[in-house]
Short mmCIF file of C-alpha atoms in Angstrom, two decimals:
data_model
loop_
_atom_site.label_atom_id
_atom_site.label_comp_id
_atom_site.label_asym_id
_atom_site.label_seq_id
_atom_site.Cartn_x
_atom_site.Cartn_y
_atom_site.Cartn_z
CA UNK A 228 136.73 157.77 188.76
CA UNK A 229 133.36 156.00 188.34
CA UNK A 230 132.79 156.22 192.10
CA UNK A 231 133.41 159.98 191.99
CA UNK A 232 130.86 160.40 189.20
CA UNK A 233 128.30 158.31 191.10
CA UNK A 234 128.92 160.29 194.29
CA UNK A 235 128.60 163.62 192.45
CA UNK A 236 125.33 162.50 190.84
CA UNK A 237 123.94 161.35 194.18
CA UNK A 238 125.02 164.55 195.95
CA UNK A 239 123.48 166.67 193.20
CA UNK A 240 120.21 164.77 193.36
CA UNK A 241 120.10 165.03 197.16
CA UNK A 242 120.78 168.78 197.04
CA UNK A 243 118.07 169.30 194.40
CA UNK A 244 115.58 167.27 196.42
CA UNK A 245 116.37 169.13 199.64
CA UNK A 246 116.02 172.50 197.89
CA UNK A 247 112.69 171.61 196.27
CA UNK A 248 111.21 170.19 199.49
CA UNK A 249 112.36 173.24 201.46
CA UNK A 250 110.61 175.53 198.97
CA UNK A 251 107.38 173.48 198.86
CA UNK A 252 104.33 175.07 200.40
CA UNK A 253 103.18 171.80 202.00
CA UNK A 254 106.12 169.35 201.92
CA UNK A 255 104.39 166.57 203.90
CA UNK A 256 101.51 166.54 201.41
CA UNK A 257 103.85 166.64 198.43
CA UNK A 258 105.91 163.71 199.75
CA UNK A 259 102.87 161.61 200.70
CA UNK A 260 103.71 161.75 204.40
CA UNK A 261 100.40 163.13 205.61
CA UNK A 262 98.36 161.54 208.34
CA UNK A 263 95.74 159.10 207.13
CA UNK A 264 92.77 157.39 208.78
CA UNK A 265 94.01 154.44 210.91
CA UNK A 266 91.43 152.16 209.26
CA UNK A 267 93.60 152.23 206.12
CA UNK A 268 96.26 150.24 207.97
CA UNK A 269 94.20 147.15 207.14
CA UNK A 270 95.73 147.49 203.62
CA UNK A 271 99.29 147.18 204.94
CA UNK A 272 99.40 143.33 205.04
CA UNK A 273 98.14 143.22 201.45
CA UNK A 274 100.86 145.68 200.36
CA UNK A 275 103.52 143.59 202.10
CA UNK A 276 102.15 140.42 200.48
CA UNK A 277 102.15 142.12 197.07
CA UNK A 278 105.79 143.12 197.47
CA UNK A 279 106.77 139.60 198.57
CA UNK A 280 104.81 138.02 195.69
CA UNK A 281 106.47 140.29 193.13
CA UNK A 282 109.87 139.36 194.58
CA UNK A 283 109.02 135.66 194.38
CA UNK A 284 108.23 136.14 190.67
CA UNK A 285 111.54 137.97 190.23
CA UNK A 286 113.42 135.18 192.01
CA UNK A 287 111.64 132.53 189.90
CA UNK A 288 112.65 134.34 186.70
CA UNK A 289 116.25 134.35 187.98
CA UNK A 290 116.06 130.57 188.65
CA UNK A 291 116.38 131.07 192.41
CA UNK A 292 114.18 129.60 195.16
CA UNK A 293 110.97 131.58 195.66
CA UNK A 294 111.96 132.74 199.15
CA UNK A 295 115.36 133.36 200.72
CA UNK A 296 116.51 130.73 203.21
CA UNK A 297 117.77 133.47 205.55
CA UNK A 298 118.39 137.21 205.64
CA UNK A 299 122.02 138.28 205.22
CA UNK A 300 123.57 141.63 206.11
CA UNK A 301 122.58 143.19 202.77
CA UNK A 302 118.85 142.79 203.51
CA UNK A 303 118.74 145.99 205.58
CA UNK A 304 120.58 148.22 203.08
CA UNK A 305 118.38 146.75 200.32
CA UNK A 306 115.27 147.69 202.28
CA UNK A 307 116.64 151.20 202.92
CA UNK A 308 117.42 151.65 199.22
CA UNK A 309 113.86 150.61 198.32
CA UNK A 310 112.36 152.98 200.86
CA UNK A 311 114.60 155.77 199.55
CA UNK A 312 113.50 155.11 195.97
CA UNK A 313 109.88 155.34 197.06
CA UNK A 314 110.53 158.62 198.88
CA UNK A 315 112.16 160.03 195.75
CA UNK A 316 109.91 158.70 192.98
CA UNK A 317 106.49 158.07 194.58
CA UNK A 318 107.03 160.81 197.14
CA UNK A 319 108.89 163.72 195.60
CA UNK A 320 108.49 163.23 191.83
CA UNK A 321 104.88 162.04 191.94
CA UNK A 322 104.04 164.65 194.55
CA UNK A 323 105.54 167.42 192.44
CA UNK A 324 103.46 166.23 189.46
CA UNK A 325 100.18 165.68 191.34
CA UNK A 326 98.51 168.64 189.63
CA UNK A 327 98.75 166.64 186.35
CA UNK A 328 96.28 164.08 187.69
CA UNK A 329 96.72 160.80 189.57
CA UNK A 330 97.35 158.55 186.57
CA UNK A 331 99.69 160.94 184.74
CA UNK A 332 101.70 161.68 187.88
CA UNK A 333 101.98 157.96 188.66
CA UNK A 334 103.11 157.08 185.14
CA UNK A 335 105.62 159.94 184.90
CA UNK A 336 107.14 159.13 188.31
CA UNK A 337 107.35 155.47 187.28
CA UNK A 338 108.97 156.50 183.98
CA UNK A 339 111.60 158.52 185.86
CA UNK A 340 112.33 155.53 188.10
CA UNK A 341 112.47 153.26 185.04
CA UNK A 342 114.96 155.56 183.31
CA UNK A 343 117.16 155.58 186.41
CA UNK A 344 117.01 151.79 186.84
CA UNK A 345 117.67 151.03 183.17
CA UNK A 346 120.57 153.50 183.07
CA UNK A 347 122.31 151.46 185.77
CA UNK A 348 122.16 148.36 183.58
CA UNK A 349 122.85 150.06 180.25
CA UNK A 350 126.24 151.51 181.19
CA UNK A 351 129.17 149.94 179.35
CA UNK A 352 130.97 147.28 181.38
CA UNK A 353 128.00 146.56 183.64
CA UNK A 354 125.70 143.56 183.76
CA UNK A 355 125.82 142.28 180.15
CA UNK A 356 123.02 139.73 180.42
CA UNK A 357 120.38 142.17 181.71
CA UNK A 358 117.20 142.14 179.64
CA UNK A 359 116.59 145.90 179.44
CA UNK A 360 113.14 145.53 177.86
CA UNK A 361 111.90 143.24 180.65
CA UNK A 362 113.49 145.52 183.26
CA UNK A 363 111.85 148.60 181.73
CA UNK A 364 108.38 147.04 181.37
CA UNK A 365 108.48 145.54 184.87
CA UNK A 366 109.76 148.69 186.55
CA UNK A 367 107.28 150.93 184.72
CA UNK A 368 104.33 148.64 185.47
CA UNK A 369 105.12 148.10 189.15
CA UNK A 370 106.07 151.76 189.59
CA UNK A 371 102.75 152.88 188.15
CA UNK A 372 100.93 150.41 190.42
CA UNK A 373 102.86 151.73 193.45
CA UNK A 374 102.05 155.30 192.41
CA UNK A 375 98.35 154.55 192.17
CA UNK A 376 98.59 152.77 195.52
CA UNK A 377 100.08 155.92 197.06
CA UNK A 378 97.31 158.04 195.57
CA UNK A 379 94.43 155.72 196.45
CA UNK A 380 95.54 154.94 200.00
CA UNK A 381 96.73 158.49 200.67
CA UNK A 382 100.19 157.73 201.98
CA UNK A 383 103.67 156.81 200.86
CA UNK A 384 103.70 154.19 203.64
CA UNK A 385 101.90 151.61 201.49
CA UNK A 386 104.09 151.55 198.36
CA UNK A 387 107.18 151.90 200.56
CA UNK A 388 106.11 148.85 202.57
CA UNK A 389 105.55 146.87 199.36
CA UNK A 390 108.96 147.93 198.01
CA UNK A 391 110.72 147.04 201.28
CA UNK A 392 109.04 143.61 201.27
CA UNK A 393 110.15 143.15 197.66
CA UNK A 394 113.76 144.00 198.45
CA UNK A 395 113.91 141.82 201.56
CA UNK A 396 112.62 138.80 199.66
CA UNK A 397 114.43 139.51 196.37
CA UNK A 398 117.88 140.16 197.88
CA UNK A 399 117.55 138.69 201.38
CA UNK A 400 120.28 136.06 201.30
CA UNK A 401 122.80 137.92 199.13
CA UNK A 402 126.08 138.36 200.94
CA UNK A 403 127.99 140.44 198.49
CA UNK A 404 125.70 143.27 197.49
CA UNK A 405 124.59 143.17 193.85
CA UNK A 406 127.04 144.91 191.51
CA UNK A 407 124.62 147.77 190.79
CA UNK A 408 124.49 148.93 194.41
CA UNK A 409 128.09 150.07 194.69
#
C-alpha cells in the first residue's frame, strides 16, 4: 500500500516534469544543461571536495568514520539519486523560477527540496530519531549554496558533482540501502 502511494507520487512527479520540460521554450537553459566555457572546469575539483567535506561532516555527526572504508553496491544508486535530485531541484525548479532572481530561485528550489526531504522523515512509522530541525536547516543551507553554485558557474554539472561526491562518501559502505530510499 505504501509502495503504491510512493510509486504513484513518483510517476506523477515524473509526468509533470516531462510535460513542463517539453513545453519549455529553451529546456537546456531552464535545466542548467547549457554549454559553458571549458575554463570553468577548473571549479570541478573544488565542487567535488566540497561535497566530500560536507559528507565527512555528516558522517562525523552520525558517529561514523569520516570516510567510507570501501564502496558497496548502494554507492551507485545513491549517486544516481543525488544527481536526480539536482536535476529536479537545481535544474527544473530553480530553472523555472529563474525570472525571480538568482537568490530567490535558489532559496525557493532549496525550500522545495527541504520540504521533500523532511516529509520522508516526518511520516509516521519512519526514522523516529531524525532531528527534523537539523535536517531542514542543513538541507536548506546546502541547497541554497548548490543553487547559487549552479547560477554562478552556469551549469548544473557543478552542484550535481558536489551532490554525487556527498552521496558516495556519506553512503559509500552501506550494504542495505537506508530505509528512506525504498
